[in-house]
CSV table of C-alpha atoms in Angstrom, one decimal:
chain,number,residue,atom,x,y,z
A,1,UNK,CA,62.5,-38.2,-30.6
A,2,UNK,CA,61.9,-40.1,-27.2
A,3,UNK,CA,60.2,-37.4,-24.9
A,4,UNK,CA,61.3,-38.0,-21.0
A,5,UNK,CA,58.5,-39.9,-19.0
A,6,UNK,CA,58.1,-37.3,-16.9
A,7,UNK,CA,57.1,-34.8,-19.3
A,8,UNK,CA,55.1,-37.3,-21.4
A,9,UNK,CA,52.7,-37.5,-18.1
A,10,UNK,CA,52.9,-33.9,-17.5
A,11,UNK,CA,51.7,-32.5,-20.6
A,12,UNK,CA,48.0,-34.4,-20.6
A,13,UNK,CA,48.0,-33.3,-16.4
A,14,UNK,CA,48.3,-29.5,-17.4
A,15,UNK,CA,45.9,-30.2,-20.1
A,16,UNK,CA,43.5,-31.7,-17.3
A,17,UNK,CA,44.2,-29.4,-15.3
A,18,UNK,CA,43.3,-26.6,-17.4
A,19,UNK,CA,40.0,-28.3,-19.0
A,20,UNK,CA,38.8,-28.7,-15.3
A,21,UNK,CA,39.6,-25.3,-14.9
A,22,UNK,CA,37.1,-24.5,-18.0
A,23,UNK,CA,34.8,-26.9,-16.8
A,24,UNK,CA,34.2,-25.2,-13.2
A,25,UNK,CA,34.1,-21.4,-15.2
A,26,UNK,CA,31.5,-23.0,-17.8
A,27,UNK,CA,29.3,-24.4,-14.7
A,28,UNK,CA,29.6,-22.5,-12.0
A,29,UNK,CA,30.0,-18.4,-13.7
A,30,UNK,CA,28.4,-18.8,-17.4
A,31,UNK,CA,25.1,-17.3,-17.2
A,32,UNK,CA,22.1,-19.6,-15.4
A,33,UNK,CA,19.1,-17.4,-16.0
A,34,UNK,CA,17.5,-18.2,-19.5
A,35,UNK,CA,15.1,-14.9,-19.3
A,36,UNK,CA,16.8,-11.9,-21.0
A,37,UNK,CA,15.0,-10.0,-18.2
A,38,UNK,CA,15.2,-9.8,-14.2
A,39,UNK,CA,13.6,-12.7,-12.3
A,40,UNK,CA,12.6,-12.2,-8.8
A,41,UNK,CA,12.7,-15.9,-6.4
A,42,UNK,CA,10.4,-15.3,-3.9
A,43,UNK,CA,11.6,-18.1,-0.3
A,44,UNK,CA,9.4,-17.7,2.5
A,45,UNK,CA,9.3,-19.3,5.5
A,46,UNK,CA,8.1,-22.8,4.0
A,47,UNK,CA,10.7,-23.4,2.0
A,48,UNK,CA,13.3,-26.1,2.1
A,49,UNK,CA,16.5,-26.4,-0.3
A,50,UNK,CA,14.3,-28.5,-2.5
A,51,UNK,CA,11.5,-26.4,-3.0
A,52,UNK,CA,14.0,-23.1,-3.8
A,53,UNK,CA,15.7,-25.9,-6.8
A,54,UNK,CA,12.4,-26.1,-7.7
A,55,UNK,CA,11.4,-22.5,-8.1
A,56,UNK,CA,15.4,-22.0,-9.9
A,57,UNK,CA,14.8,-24.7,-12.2
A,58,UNK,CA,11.8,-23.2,-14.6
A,59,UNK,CA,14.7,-20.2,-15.2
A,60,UNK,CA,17.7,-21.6,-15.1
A,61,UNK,CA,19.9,-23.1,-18.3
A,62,UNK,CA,21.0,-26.8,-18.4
A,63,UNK,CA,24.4,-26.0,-17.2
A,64,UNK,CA,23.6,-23.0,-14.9
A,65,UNK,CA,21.2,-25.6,-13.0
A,66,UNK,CA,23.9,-27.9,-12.7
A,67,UNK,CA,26.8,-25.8,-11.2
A,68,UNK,CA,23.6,-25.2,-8.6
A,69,UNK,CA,22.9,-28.3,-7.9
A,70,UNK,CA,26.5,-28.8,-7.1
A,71,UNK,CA,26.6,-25.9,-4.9
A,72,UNK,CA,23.6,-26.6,-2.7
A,73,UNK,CA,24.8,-30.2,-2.8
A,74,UNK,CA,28.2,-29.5,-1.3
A,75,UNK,CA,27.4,-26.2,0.7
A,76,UNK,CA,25.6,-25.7,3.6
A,77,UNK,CA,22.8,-24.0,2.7
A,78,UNK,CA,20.0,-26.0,3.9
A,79,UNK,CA,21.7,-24.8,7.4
A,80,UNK,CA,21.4,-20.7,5.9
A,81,UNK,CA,18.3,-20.5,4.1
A,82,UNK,CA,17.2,-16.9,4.5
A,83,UNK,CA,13.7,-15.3,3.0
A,84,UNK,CA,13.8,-12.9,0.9
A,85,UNK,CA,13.2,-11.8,-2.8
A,86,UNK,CA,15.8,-12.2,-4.7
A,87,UNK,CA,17.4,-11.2,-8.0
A,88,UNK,CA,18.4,-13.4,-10.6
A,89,UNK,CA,20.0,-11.2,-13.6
A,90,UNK,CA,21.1,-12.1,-16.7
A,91,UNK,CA,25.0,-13.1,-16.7
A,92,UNK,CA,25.0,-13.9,-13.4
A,93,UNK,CA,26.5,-17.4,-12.9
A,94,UNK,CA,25.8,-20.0,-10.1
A,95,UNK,CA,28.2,-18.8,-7.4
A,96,UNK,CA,27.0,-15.3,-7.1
A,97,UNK,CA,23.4,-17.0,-7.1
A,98,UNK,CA,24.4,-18.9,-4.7
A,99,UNK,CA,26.1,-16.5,-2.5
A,100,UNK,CA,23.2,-13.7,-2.9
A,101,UNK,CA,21.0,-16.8,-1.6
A,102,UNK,CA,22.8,-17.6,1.4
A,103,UNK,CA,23.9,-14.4,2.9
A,104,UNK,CA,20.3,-13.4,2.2
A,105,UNK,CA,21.8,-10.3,-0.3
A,106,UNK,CA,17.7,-9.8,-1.2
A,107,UNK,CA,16.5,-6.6,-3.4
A,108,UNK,CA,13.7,-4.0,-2.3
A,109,UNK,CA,10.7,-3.7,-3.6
A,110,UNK,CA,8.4,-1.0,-4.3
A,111,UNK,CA,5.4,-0.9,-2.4
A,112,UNK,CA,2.5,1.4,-2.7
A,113,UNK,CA,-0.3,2.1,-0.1
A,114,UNK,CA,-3.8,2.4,-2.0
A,115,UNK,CA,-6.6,4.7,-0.8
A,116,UNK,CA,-8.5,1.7,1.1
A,117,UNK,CA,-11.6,2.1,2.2
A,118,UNK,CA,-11.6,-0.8,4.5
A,119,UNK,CA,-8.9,-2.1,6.6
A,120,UNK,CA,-9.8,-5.6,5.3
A,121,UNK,CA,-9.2,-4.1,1.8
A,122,UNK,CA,-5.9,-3.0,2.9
A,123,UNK,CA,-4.8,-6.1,4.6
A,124,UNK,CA,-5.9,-8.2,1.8
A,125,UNK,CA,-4.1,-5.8,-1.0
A,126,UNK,CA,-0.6,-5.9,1.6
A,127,UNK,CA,-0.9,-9.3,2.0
A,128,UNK,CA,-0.8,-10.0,-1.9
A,129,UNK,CA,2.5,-7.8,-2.1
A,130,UNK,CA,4.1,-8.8,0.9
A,131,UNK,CA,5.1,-12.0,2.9
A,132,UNK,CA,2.7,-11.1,6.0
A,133,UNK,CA,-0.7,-12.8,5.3
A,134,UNK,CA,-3.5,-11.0,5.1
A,135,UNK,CA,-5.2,-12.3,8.2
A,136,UNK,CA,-2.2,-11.4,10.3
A,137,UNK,CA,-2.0,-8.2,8.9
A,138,UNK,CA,-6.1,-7.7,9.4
A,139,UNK,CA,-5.3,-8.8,12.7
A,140,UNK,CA,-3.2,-5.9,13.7
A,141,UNK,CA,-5.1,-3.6,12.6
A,142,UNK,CA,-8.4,-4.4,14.7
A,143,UNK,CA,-5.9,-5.1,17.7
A,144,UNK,CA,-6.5,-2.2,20.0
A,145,UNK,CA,-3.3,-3.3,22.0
A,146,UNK,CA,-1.3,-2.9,18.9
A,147,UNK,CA,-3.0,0.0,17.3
A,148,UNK,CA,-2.3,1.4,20.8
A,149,UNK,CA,1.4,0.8,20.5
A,150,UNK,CA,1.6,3.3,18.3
A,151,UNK,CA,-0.6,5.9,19.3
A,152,UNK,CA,-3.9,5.1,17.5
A,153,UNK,CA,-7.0,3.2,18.5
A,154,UNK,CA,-9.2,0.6,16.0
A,155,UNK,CA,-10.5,3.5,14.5
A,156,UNK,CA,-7.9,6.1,13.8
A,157,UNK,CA,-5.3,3.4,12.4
A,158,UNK,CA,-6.4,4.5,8.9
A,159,UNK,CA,-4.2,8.1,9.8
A,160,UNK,CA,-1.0,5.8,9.9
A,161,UNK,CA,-1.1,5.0,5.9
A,162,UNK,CA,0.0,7.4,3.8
A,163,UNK,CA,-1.0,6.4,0.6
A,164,UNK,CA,2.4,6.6,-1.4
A,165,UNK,CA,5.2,4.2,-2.9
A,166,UNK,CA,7.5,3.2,-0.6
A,167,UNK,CA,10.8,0.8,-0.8
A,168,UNK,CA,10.6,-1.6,1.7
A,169,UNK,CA,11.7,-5.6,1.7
A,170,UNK,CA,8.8,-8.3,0.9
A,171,UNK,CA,9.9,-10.2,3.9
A,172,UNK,CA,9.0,-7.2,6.7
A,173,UNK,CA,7.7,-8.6,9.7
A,174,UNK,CA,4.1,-7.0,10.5
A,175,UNK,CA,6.2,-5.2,13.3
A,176,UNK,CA,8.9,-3.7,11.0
A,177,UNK,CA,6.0,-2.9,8.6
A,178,UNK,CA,4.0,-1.2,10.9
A,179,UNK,CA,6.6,1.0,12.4
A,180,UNK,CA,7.7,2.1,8.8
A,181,UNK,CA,4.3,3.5,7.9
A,182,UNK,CA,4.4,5.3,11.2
A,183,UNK,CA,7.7,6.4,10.7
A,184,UNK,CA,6.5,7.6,7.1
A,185,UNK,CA,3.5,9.5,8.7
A,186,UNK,CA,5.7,11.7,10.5
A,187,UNK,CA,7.8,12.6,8.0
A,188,UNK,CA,5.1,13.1,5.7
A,189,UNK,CA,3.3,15.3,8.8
A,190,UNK,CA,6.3,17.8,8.4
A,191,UNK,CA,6.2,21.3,10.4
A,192,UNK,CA,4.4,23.2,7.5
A,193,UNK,CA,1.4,20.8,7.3
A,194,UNK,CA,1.6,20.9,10.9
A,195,UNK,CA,1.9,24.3,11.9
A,196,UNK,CA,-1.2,24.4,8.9
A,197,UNK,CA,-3.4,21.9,11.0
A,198,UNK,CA,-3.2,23.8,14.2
A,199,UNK,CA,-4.1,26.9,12.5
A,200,UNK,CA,-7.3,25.4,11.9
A,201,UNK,CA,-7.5,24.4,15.5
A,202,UNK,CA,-7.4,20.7,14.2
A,203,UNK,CA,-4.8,17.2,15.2
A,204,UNK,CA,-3.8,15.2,12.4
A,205,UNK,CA,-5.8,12.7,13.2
A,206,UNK,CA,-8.8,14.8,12.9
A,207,UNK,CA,-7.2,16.8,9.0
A,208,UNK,CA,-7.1,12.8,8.1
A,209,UNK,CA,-10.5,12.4,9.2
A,210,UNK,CA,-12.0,15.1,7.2
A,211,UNK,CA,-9.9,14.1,4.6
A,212,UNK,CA,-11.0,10.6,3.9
A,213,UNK,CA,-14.8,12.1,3.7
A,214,UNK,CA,-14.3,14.9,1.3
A,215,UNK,CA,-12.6,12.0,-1.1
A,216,UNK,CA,-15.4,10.3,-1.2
A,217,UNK,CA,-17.4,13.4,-1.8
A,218,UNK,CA,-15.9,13.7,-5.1
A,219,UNK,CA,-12.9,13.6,-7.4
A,220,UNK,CA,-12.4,16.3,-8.9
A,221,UNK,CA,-9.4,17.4,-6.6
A,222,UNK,CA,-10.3,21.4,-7.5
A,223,UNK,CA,-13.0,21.3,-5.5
A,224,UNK,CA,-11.8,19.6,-2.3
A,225,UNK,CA,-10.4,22.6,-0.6
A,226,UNK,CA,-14.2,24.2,-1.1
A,227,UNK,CA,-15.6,21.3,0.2
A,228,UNK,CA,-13.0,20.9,2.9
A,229,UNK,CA,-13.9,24.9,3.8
A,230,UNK,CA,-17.8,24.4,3.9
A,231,UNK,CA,-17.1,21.2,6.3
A,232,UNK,CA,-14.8,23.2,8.4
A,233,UNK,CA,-18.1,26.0,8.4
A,234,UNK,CA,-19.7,23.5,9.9
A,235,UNK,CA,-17.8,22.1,12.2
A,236,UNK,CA,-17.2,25.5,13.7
A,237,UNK,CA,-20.7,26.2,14.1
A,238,UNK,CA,-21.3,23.0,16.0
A,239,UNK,CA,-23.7,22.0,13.3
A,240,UNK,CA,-23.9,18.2,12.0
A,241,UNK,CA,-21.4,17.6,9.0
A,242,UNK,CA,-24.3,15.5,7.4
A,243,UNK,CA,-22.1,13.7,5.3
A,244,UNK,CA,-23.2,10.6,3.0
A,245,UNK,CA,-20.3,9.0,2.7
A,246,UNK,CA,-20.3,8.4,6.4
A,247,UNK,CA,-23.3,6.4,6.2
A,248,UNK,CA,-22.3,4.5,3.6
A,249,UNK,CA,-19.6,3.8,6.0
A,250,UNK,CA,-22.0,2.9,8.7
A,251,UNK,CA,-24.1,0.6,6.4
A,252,UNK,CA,-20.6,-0.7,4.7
A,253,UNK,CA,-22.7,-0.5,1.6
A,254,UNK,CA,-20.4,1.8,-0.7
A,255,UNK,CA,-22.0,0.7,-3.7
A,256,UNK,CA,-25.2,3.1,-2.6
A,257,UNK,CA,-26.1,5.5,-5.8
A,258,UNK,CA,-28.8,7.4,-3.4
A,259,UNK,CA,-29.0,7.9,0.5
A,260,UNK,CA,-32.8,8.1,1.6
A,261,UNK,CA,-34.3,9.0,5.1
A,262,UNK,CA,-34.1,5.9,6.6
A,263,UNK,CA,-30.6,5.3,6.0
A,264,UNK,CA,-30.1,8.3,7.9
A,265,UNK,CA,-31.8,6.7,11.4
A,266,UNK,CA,-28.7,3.9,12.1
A,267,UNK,CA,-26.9,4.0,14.6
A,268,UNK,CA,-23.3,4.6,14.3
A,269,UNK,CA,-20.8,6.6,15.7
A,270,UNK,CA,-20.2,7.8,11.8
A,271,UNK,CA,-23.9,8.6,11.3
A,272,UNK,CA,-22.9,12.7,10.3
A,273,UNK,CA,-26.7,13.2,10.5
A,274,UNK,CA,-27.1,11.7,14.6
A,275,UNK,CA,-24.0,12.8,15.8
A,276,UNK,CA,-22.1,16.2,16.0
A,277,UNK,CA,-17.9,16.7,14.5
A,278,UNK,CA,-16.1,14.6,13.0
A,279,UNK,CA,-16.9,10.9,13.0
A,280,UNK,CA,-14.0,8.3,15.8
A,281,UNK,CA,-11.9,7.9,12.8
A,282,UNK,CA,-11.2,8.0,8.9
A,283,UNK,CA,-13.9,6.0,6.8
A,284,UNK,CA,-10.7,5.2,4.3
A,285,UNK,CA,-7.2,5.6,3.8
A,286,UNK,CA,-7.7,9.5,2.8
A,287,UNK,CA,-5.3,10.7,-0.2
A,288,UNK,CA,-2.8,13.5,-0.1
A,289,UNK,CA,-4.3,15.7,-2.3
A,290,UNK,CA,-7.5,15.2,0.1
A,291,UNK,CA,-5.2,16.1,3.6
A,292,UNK,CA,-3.5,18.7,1.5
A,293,UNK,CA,-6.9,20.1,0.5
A,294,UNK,CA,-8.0,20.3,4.2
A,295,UNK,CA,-5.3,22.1,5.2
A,296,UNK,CA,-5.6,24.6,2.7
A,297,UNK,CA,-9.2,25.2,2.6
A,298,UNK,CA,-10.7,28.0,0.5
A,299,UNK,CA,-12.5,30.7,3.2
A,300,UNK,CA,-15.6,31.1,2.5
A,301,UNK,CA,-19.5,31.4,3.8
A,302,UNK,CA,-20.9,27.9,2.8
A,303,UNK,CA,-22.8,26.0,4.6
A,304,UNK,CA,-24.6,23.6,2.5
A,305,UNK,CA,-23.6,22.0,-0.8
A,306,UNK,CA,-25.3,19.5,-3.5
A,307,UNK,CA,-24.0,17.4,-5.5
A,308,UNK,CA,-24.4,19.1,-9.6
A,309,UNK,CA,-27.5,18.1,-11.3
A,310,UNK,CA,-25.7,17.4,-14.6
A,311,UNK,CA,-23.8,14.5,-13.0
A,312,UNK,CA,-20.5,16.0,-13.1
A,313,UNK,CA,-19.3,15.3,-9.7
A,314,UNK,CA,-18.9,18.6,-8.6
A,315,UNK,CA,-21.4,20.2,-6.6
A,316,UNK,CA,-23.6,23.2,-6.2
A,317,UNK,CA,-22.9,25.3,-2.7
A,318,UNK,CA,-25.7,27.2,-0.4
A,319,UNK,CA,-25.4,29.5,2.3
A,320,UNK,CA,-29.1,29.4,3.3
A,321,UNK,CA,-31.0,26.2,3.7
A,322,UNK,CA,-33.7,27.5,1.5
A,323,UNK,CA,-30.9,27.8,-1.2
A,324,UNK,CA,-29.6,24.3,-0.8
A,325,UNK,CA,-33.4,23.0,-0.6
A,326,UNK,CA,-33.6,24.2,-4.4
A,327,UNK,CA,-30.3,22.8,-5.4
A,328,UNK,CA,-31.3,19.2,-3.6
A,329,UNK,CA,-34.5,19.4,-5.4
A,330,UNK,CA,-33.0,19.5,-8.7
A,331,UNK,CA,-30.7,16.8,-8.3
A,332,UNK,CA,-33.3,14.7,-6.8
A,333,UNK,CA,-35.3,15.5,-10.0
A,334,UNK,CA,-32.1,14.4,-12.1
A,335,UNK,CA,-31.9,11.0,-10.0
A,336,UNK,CA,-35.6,10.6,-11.0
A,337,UNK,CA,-35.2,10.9,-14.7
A,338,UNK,CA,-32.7,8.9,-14.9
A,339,UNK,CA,-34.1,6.1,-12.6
A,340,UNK,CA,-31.1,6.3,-10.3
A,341,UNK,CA,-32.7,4.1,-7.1
């Protein structure tokens, strides 16, 4: 049987036609990723088309890599390339890759705030998580131009972080990240824990403050509202809070087991012992459960507290100074046996 010329060249054209059509589905929408799991590509600022191939290339399949290739070779992306941290699932093929990539179709991430002591520590942990470097980020923070911009000084910036998880995009600009953690202190500074603050006659800024020094007086969270009422005693009684963890502050030494006498003599606008209220600013990011435990202080009669002789990290509370003089001489006695310098 003598099949027509025309069909005997059309037959192995469809057959082309259709393996090319399998060929582009096989390169450009079978799976790239190798990992069974989530990958995250990370492009910053540096990077050129080369260098994301590179960072695709340790995940990517034979064939995935390949209808890549092809993509970045006959797009334009070199012209679109957008930072960002992206997803690369399993099953995805090349041309959703590729399109994620190019419109800049990045994924949050989940960023949480720590309870920093310093703002260098803070910088230096955000600038591990985030694209902002460290330095710029440490940068804003002792800029009283910018900490100005949004209300605070050098030393009440701590009061913006709210120590929490938050979604937010690794690429943030310092700007964009800086007005989000404002923008999350006034939610998080709601009406109640407002309207709470004033009743004890106190800003935010100032419950932060008082905050920050009753975590570092102990965590055991039961006993921060006591502690947060025998401060607030004080403080209404004009007498010095006479706070150690505010020198340890002043000295930056917050690896001090004991505070003696001399410690006491620096001077520092955080020195508890010199000065009068509440030290210019926070001396860490305080916690929640710390602000939270100012604003609902227990009412009571205290004056005078000492930290528990049996190392417990609670502490033993006066209302006389004869009182308290017993309780500090026991715990000094403890410190002794112990050989706690």
């Amino acid at each position: 049987m003598n099949i027509p010329n025309s069909k005997k060249y059309l037959i192995p054209a469809v057959v082309g036609f259709f393996l090319a059509i399998g060929l582009t589905c096989y390169f450009f929408f079978s799976s790239v990723s190798t990992l069974k799991e989530t990958h995250y590509l990370y492009i910053d600022e540096n990077d050129t088309q080369d260098s994301v191939i590179a960072k695709l290339k340790p995940i990517a399949s034979p064939t995935g890599m390949t209808g890549l290739q092809t993509l970045f070779r006959h797009g334009d992306y070199a012209d679109h390339i957008k930072t960002g941290r992206y997803a690369i699932r399993p099953g995805e093929g090349a041309v959703k890759i590729y399109r994620h990539l190019k419109s800049g179709q990045q994924e949050s991430m989940r960023l949480t705030i720590p309870e920093a002591r310093t703002m260098d520590r803070l910088a230096a942990i955000l600038g591990k998580k985030l694209m902002i470097d460290s330095a710029t980020i440490a940068s804003a923070l002792y800029s009283q131009e910018i900490c100005s911009k949004y209300g605070y000084d050098t030393c009440t910036i701590p009061v913006m972080f709210v120590p929490n998880t938050y979604d937010i995009y690794w690429n943030v600009s310092l700007d964009g990240l800086m007005e989000r953690m404002q923008k999350e202190h006034d939610r998080f500074w709601n009406s109640e824990r407002t309207a709470k603050a004033t009743k004890l006659n106190m800003t935010p800024n100032e419950v932060t403050t008082l905050a920050s020094i009753i975590d570092e007086e102990t965590a055991n969270t039961a006993e921060k509202p006591m502690i947060a009422g025998m401060y607030i005693n004080r403080l209404r009684q004009n007498m010095p809070l006479q706070a150690d963890p505010t020198i340890k502050f002043a000295l930056k030494d917050f690896a001090l087991k004991r505070i003696y006498n001399n410690m006491l003599r620096i001077n520092s606008p955080y020195n508890t012992y010199k000065n009068e209220g509440l030290p210019p600013g926070p001396i860490k990011v305080a916690s929640i459960k710390g602000i939270d435990a100012v604003l609902n202080a227990v009412n009571h009669d205290y004056l005078y507290m000492c930290a528990k002789e049996d190392f417990s990290g609670t502490h033993n509370f006066a209302k006389t100074y004869a009182e308290h003089l017993k309780n500090a001489a026991k715990y000094t006695k403890a410190l002794n046996q112990k050989g706690i310098k």
